[in-house]
Each structure stands twice: as C-alpha cells, then as structure tokens.
mmCIF file of C-alpha atoms in Angstrom:
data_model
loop_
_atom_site.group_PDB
_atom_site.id
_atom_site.type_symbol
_atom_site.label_atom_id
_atom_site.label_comp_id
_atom_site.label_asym_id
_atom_site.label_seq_id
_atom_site.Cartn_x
_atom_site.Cartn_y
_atom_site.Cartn_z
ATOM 1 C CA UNK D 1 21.296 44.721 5.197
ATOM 2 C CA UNK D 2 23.238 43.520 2.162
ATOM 3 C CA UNK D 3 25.581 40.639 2.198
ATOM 4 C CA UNK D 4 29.182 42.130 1.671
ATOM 5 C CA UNK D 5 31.722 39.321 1.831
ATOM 6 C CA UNK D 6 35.379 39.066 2.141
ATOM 7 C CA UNK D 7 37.444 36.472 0.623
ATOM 8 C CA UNK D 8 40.572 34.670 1.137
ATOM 9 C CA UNK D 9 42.378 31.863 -0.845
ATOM 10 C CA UNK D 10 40.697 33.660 -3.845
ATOM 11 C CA UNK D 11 42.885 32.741 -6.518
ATOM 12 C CA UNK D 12 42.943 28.988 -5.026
ATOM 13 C CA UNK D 13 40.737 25.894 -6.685
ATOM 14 C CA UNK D 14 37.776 26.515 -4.405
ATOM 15 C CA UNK D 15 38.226 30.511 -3.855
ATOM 16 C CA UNK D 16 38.580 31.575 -7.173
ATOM 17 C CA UNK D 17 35.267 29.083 -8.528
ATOM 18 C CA UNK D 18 33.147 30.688 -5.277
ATOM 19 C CA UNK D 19 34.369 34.422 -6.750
ATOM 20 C CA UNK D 20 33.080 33.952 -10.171
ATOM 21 C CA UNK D 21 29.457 32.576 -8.688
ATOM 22 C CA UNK D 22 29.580 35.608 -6.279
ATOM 23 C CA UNK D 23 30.198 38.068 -9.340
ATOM 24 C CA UNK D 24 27.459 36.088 -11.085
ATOM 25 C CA UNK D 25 25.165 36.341 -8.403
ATOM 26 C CA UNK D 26 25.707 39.944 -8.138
ATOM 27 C CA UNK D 27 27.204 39.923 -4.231
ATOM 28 C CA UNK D 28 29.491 42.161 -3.189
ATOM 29 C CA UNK D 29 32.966 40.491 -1.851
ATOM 30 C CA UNK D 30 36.528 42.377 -1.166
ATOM 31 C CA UNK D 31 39.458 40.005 -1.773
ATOM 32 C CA UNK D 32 41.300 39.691 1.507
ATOM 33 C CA UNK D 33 45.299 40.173 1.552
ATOM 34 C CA UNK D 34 46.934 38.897 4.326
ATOM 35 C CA UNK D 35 49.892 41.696 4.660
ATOM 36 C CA UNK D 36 47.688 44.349 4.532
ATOM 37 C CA UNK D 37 45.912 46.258 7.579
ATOM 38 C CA UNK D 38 42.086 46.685 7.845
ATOM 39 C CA UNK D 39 40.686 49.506 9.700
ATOM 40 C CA UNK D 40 37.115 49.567 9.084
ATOM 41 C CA UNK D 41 35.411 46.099 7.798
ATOM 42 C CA UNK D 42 31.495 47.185 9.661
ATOM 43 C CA UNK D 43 30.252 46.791 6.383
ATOM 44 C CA UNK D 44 31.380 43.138 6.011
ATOM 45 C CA UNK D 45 29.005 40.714 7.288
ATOM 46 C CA UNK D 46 30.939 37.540 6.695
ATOM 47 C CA UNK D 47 34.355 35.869 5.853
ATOM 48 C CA UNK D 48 35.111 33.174 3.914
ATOM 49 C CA UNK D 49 38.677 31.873 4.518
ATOM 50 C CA UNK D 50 40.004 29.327 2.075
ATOM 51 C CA UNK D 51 43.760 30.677 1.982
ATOM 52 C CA UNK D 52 45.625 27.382 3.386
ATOM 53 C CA UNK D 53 48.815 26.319 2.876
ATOM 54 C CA UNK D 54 48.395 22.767 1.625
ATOM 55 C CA UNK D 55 52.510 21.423 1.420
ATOM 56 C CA UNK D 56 52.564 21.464 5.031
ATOM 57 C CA UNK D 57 55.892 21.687 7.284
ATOM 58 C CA UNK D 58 56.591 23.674 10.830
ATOM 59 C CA UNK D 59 56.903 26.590 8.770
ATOM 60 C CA UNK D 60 53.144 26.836 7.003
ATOM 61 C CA UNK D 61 51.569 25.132 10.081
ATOM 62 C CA UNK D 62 52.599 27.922 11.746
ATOM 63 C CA UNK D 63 51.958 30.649 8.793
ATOM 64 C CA UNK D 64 48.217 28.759 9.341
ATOM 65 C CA UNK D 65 47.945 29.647 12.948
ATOM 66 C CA UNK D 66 48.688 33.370 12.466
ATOM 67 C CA UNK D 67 46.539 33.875 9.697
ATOM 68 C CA UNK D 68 43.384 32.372 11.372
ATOM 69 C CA UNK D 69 44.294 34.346 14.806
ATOM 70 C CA UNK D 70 44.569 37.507 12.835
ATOM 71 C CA UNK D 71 41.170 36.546 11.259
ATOM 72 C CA UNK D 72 39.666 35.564 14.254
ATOM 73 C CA UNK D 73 40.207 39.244 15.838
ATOM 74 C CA UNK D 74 39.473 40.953 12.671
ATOM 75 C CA UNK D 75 35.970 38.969 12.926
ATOM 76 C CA UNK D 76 35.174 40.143 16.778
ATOM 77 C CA UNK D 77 36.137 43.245 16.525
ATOM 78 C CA UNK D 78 33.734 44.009 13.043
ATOM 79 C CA UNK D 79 31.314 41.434 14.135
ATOM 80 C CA UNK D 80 31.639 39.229 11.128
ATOM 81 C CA UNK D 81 30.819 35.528 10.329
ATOM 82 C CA UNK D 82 33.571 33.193 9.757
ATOM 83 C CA UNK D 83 32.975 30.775 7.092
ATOM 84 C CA UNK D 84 35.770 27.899 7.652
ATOM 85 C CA UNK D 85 36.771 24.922 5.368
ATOM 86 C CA UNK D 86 38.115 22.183 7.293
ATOM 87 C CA UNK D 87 39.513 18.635 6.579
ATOM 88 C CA UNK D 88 36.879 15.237 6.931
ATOM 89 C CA UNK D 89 39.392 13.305 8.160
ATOM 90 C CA UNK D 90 37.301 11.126 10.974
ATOM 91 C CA UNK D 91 38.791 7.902 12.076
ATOM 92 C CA UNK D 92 36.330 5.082 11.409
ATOM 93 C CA UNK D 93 36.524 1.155 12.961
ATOM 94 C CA UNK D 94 36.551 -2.066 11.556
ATOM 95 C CA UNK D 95 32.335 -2.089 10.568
ATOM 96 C CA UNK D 96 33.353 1.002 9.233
ATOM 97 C CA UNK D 97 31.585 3.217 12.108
ATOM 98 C CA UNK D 98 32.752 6.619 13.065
ATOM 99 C CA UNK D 99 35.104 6.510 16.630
ATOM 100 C CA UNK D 100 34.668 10.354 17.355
ATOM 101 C CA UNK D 101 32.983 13.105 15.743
ATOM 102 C CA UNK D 102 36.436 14.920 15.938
ATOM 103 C CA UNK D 103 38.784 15.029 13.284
ATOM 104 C CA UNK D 104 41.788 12.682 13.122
ATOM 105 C CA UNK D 105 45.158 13.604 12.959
ATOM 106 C CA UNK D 106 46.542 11.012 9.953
ATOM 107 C CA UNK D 107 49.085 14.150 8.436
ATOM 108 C CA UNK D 108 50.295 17.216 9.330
ATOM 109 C CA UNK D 109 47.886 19.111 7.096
ATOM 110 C CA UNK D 110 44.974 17.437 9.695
ATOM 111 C CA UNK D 111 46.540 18.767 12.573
ATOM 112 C CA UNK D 112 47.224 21.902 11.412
ATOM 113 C CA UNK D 113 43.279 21.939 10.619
ATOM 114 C CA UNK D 114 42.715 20.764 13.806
ATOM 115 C CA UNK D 115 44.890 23.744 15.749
ATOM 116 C CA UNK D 116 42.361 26.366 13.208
ATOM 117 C CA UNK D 117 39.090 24.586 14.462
ATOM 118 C CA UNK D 118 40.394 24.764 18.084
ATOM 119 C CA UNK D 119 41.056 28.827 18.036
ATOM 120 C CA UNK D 120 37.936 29.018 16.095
ATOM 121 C CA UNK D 121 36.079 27.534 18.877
ATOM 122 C CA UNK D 122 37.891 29.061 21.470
ATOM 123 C CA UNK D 123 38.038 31.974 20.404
ATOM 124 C CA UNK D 124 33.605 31.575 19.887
ATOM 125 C CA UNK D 125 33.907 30.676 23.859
ATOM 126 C CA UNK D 126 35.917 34.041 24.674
ATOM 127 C CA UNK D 127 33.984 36.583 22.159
ATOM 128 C CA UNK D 128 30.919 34.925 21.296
ATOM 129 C CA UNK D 129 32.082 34.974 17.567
ATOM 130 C CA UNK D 130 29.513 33.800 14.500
ATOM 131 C CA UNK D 131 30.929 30.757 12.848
ATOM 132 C CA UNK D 132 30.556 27.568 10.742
ATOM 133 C CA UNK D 133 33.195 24.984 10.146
ATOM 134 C CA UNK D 134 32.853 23.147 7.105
ATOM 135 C CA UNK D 135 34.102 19.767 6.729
ATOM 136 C CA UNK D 136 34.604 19.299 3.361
ATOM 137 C CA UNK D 137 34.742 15.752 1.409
ATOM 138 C CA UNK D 138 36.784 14.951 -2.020
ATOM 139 C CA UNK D 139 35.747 17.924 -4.126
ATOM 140 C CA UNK D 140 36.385 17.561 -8.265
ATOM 141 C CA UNK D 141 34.881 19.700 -10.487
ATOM 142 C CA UNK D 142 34.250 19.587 -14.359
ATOM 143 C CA UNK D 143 38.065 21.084 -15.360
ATOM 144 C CA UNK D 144 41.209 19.309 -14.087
ATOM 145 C CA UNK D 145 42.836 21.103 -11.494
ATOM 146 C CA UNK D 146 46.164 20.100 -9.968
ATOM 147 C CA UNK D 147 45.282 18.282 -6.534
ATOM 148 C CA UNK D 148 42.677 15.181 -5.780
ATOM 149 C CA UNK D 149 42.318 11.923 -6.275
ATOM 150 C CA UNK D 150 40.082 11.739 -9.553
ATOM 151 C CA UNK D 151 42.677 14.187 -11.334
ATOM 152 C CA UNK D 152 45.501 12.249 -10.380
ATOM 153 C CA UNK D 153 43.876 8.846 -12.052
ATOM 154 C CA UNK D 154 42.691 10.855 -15.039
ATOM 155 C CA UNK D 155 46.248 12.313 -16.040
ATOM 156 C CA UNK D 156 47.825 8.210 -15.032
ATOM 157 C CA UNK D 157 45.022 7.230 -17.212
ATOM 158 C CA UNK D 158 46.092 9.190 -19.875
ATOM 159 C CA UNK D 159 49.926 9.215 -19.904
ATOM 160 C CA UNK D 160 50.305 5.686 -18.824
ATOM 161 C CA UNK D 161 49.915 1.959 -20.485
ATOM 162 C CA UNK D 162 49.844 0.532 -17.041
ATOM 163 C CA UNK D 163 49.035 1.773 -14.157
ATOM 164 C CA UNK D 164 50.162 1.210 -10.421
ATOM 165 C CA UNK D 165 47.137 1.090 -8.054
ATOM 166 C CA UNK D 166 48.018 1.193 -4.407
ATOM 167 C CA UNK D 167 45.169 1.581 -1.685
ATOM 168 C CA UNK D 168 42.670 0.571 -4.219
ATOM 169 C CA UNK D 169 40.076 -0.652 -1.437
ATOM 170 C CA UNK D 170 39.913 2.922 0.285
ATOM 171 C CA UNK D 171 36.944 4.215 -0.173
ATOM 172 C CA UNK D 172 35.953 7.929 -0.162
ATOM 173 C CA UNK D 173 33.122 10.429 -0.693
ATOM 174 C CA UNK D 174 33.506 12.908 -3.682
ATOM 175 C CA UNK D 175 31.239 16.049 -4.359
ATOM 176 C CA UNK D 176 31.064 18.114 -7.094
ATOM 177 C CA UNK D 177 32.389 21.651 -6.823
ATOM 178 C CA UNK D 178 29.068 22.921 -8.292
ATOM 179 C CA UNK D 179 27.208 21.441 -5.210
ATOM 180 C CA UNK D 180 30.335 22.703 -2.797
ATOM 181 C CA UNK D 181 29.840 26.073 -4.694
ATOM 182 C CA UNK D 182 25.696 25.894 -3.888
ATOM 183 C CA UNK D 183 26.433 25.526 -0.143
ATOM 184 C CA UNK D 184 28.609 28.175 -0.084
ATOM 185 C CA UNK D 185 26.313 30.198 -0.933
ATOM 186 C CA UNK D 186 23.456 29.270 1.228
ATOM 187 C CA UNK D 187 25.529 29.286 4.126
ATOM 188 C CA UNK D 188 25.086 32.788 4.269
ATOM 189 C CA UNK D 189 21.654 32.499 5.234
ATOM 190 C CA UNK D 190 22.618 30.029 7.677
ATOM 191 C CA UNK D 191 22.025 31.837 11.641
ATOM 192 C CA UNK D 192 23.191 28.926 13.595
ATOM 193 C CA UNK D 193 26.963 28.362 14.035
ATOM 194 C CA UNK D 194 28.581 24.476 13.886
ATOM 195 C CA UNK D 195 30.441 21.949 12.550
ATOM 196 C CA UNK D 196 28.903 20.630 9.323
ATOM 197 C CA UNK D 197 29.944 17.546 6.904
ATOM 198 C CA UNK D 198 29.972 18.223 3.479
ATOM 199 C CA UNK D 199 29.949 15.803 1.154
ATOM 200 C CA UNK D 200 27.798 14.029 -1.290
ATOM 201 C CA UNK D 201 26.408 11.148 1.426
ATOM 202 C CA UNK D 202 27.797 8.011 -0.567
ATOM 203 C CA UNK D 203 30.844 6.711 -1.253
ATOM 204 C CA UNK D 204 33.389 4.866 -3.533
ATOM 205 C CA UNK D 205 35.955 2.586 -3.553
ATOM 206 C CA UNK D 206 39.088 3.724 -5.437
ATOM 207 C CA UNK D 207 39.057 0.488 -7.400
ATOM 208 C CA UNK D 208 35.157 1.590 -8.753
ATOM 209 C CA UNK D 209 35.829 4.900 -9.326
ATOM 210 C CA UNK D 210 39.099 3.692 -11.646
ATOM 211 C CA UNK D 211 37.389 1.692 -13.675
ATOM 212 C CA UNK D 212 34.552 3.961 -14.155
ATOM 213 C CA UNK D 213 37.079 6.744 -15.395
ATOM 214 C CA UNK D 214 38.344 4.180 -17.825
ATOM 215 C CA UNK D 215 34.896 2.651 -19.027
ATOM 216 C CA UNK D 216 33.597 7.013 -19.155
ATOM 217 C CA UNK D 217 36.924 8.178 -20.507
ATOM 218 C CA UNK D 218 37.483 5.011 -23.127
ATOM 219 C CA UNK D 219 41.494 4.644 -21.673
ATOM 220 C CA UNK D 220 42.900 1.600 -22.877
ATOM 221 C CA UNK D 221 45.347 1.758 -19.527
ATOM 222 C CA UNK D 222 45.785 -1.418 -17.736
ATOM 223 C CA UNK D 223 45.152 -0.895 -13.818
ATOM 224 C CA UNK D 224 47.793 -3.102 -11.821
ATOM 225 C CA UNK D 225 46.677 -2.946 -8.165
ATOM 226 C CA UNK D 226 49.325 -3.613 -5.635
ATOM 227 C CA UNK D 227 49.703 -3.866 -1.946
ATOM 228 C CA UNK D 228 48.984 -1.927 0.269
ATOM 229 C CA UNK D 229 45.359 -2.471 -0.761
ATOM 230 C CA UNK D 230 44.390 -0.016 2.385
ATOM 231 C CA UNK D 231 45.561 2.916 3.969
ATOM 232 C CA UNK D 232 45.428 3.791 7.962
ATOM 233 C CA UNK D 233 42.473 5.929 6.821
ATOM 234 C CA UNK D 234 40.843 3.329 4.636
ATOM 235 C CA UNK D 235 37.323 4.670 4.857
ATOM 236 C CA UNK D 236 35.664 7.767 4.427
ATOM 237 C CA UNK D 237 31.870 9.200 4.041
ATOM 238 C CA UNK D 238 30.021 12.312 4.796
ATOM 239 C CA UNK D 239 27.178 12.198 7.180
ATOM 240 C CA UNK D 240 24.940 15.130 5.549
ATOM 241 C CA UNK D 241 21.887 14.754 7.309
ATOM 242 C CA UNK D 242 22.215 17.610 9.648
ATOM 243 C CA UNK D 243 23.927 19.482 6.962
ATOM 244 C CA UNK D 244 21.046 19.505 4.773
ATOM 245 C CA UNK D 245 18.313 20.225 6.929
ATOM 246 C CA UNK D 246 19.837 23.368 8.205
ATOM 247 C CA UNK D 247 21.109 24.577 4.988
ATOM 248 C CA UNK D 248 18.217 23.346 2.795
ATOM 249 C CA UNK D 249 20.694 22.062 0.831
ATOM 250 C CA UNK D 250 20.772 18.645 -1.101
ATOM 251 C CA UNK D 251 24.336 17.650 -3.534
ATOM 252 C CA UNK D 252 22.652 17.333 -7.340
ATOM 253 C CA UNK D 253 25.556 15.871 -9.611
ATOM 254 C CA UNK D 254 25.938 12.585 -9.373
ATOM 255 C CA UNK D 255 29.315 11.417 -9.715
ATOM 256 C CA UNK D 256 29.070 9.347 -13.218
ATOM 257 C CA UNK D 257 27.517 12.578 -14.362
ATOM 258 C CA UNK D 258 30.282 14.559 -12.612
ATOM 259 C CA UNK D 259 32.620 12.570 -14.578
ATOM 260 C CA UNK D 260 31.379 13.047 -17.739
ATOM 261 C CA UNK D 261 31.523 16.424 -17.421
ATOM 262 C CA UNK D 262 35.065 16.516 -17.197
ATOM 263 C CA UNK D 263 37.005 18.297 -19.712
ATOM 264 C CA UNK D 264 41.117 18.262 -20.237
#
C-alpha cells in the first residue's frame, strides 16, 4: 500500500520544510486542521504532528493536551502511525553523564512535552497504537528562521558592535534540518515503535560555536561573555546510536558546513 500522510504544524519551521520534500518526493500528505472533523482517514497510514504551541502558559499547555488526545483517537480508530517530535531536554551530572533516559522538566514547554509523551504511551498501553517519539536536538537550517540559538547569534552578530554572552559554557548538539528532514522521511519505513534521539552525535559549546559564526560570517562584533557562564541545563548531546541503526540513518552536514550555508 502507498504511504498517504497527514500533516500538522505544516506551515511551522519544521512542517512546512518536511511538506516541500514530501511534494518533491512525490508522497501523498493531507494537511491536518485541528477544528475540523474527520470521518474517514483508512487511507492514511501515518501522522506526523508538529503543530505545538511554543510560548507556553496554562492556556497552550492545555490547547497541547487536547490536540494530541484528539490525535491519539483519530490514530486508533484509522489505525495510523503517530510520528511525534518531542523536546531533548535530559538532565545530565557533573561528568556530564545522563541521570535518566526521561526527559527533564527545566520549562513549561518540557512539561507540556512530557504530558504528550505520557498519553502517547498510554494511550499505546490501552489501544496498542503505532508510534515513534522523536527527540529532537538544536535544529538550524540554511535560511534564518525566527527561533534557535544559531539565529539568535547571527542577527546579534549582525546588528550589534558588542555583544552580551551569557551561558557561554553550555554546550549543545545542533543538526541540520536537511538531516532532520532525511529522518523524517525514513521513519516511515521504520516498523518498530520508540523513543529515539535525534541529533547530530557531537556537541558545542556556545562560546565555539560564536566565534565560529564570526570567523565564517567575517562580523567584526566583539563577544563580551558575562556571568552566568552556565545554565541549570548546561549540557546537552544526542545519543544516536540506536537511532541510526534502526533507521539506517546517519546526519551528513557538518556544522561548519551547515554554517556556511546560511543565507540572510
């Protein structure tokens, strides 16, 4: 049988990008609208639910819940896969270890991830429902778009003489949209359902990754980096192993070629 996809989030960062590589590719997808009713989706075979809302208050936590409930028994009851991008938030220790494999509540936005993974996996308990949980790393792609760490130094970079550096010894993991796109796509080949990192493996201090976006991007910006140097959430890198073996899947763009590729 055919893939035939639906879509939510679709005119978001990562929903839109995923839509044109689904036209490309030729797969069929129906863009999902929340307010309306579906009555027949037996043709769909999975659904890929990006619509989140990011500015998070009691409000769109709970807006979150209801749409992944309404989801959830809209999957069942057509016997669809869900296709679920999460947070990566893990809490790490000192040496910088991993204290759980379960996400960490630092924000609001985390725990209202963290509600959608636990009726996702309840709901899998109840009604045996196909799924795969995605936790997704620092994605940047080659055009600026409004949220993310490497956008947010590029436009300082560019606006500013000096700039004010807090938590400049964080360190994260950033992938490429083209490689989030990739996996996206080859998750729906993927049979088994489970949580999955995804992410490019290695990681960056802020403080690196500044100074390479002034060396790539020739700013003449002076960094100032001021206290605090860390956050609570200090550290922060995928463990892909699994990820790739199951989705024979590797991340390509390295991120000083990621950079480069940047255009604004």
């Amino acid at each position: 049988m055919q893939n035939y996809l639906i879509v939510s989030g679709h005119n978001g960062f990562i929903g839109s990008n995923f839509c044109k590589v689904l036209r490309k590719k030729k797969i069929k997808f129906l863009k999902y609208d929340n307010k309306k009713k579906y009555k027949n989706l037996s043709k769909i075979s999975h659904f890929f639910h990006f619509d989140f809302e990011i500015k998070i208050s009691e409000n769109s936590t709970r807006k979150n819940k209801k749409k992944i409930l309404k989801i959830l028994n809209l999957c069942s009851k057509n016997q669809i896969k869900l296709i679920f991008p999460s947070t990566s938030s893990y809490k790490y220790n000192n040496k910088k270890k991993r204290i759980s494999e379960k996400i960490f509540p630092f924000n609001k936005y985390a725990q209202s991830k963290i509600q959608c993974e636990n009726a996702i996996i309840n709901h899998f308990k109840k009604s045996n429902i196909n799924f795969l949980i995605l936790r997704i790393f620092n994605v940047y792609g080659s055009k600026i778009n409004n949220r993310g760490v490497i956008p947010s130094l590029i436009k300082r970079f560019k606006g500013n003489k000096i700039v004010n550096l807090k938590h400049s010894e964080n360190v994260r993991d950033f992938i490429h949209l083209d490689d989030l796109l990739s996996l996206l796509l080859k998750s729906i080949n993927v049979n088994q359902n489970g949580i999955y990192d995804v992410g490019s493996g290695s990681a960056i201090s802020i403080k690196n990754l500044a100074l390479k976006i002034l060396k790539i991007f020739c700013f003449k910006s002076k960094i100032k980096f001021i206290k605090p140097l860390k956050s609570t959430n200090y550290f922060s890198k995928s463990n892909i192993k699994k990820t790739t073996k199951l989705f024979n899947w590797e991340p390509k763009v390295e991120l000083v070629k990621g950079l480069k590729q940047i255009k604004f």
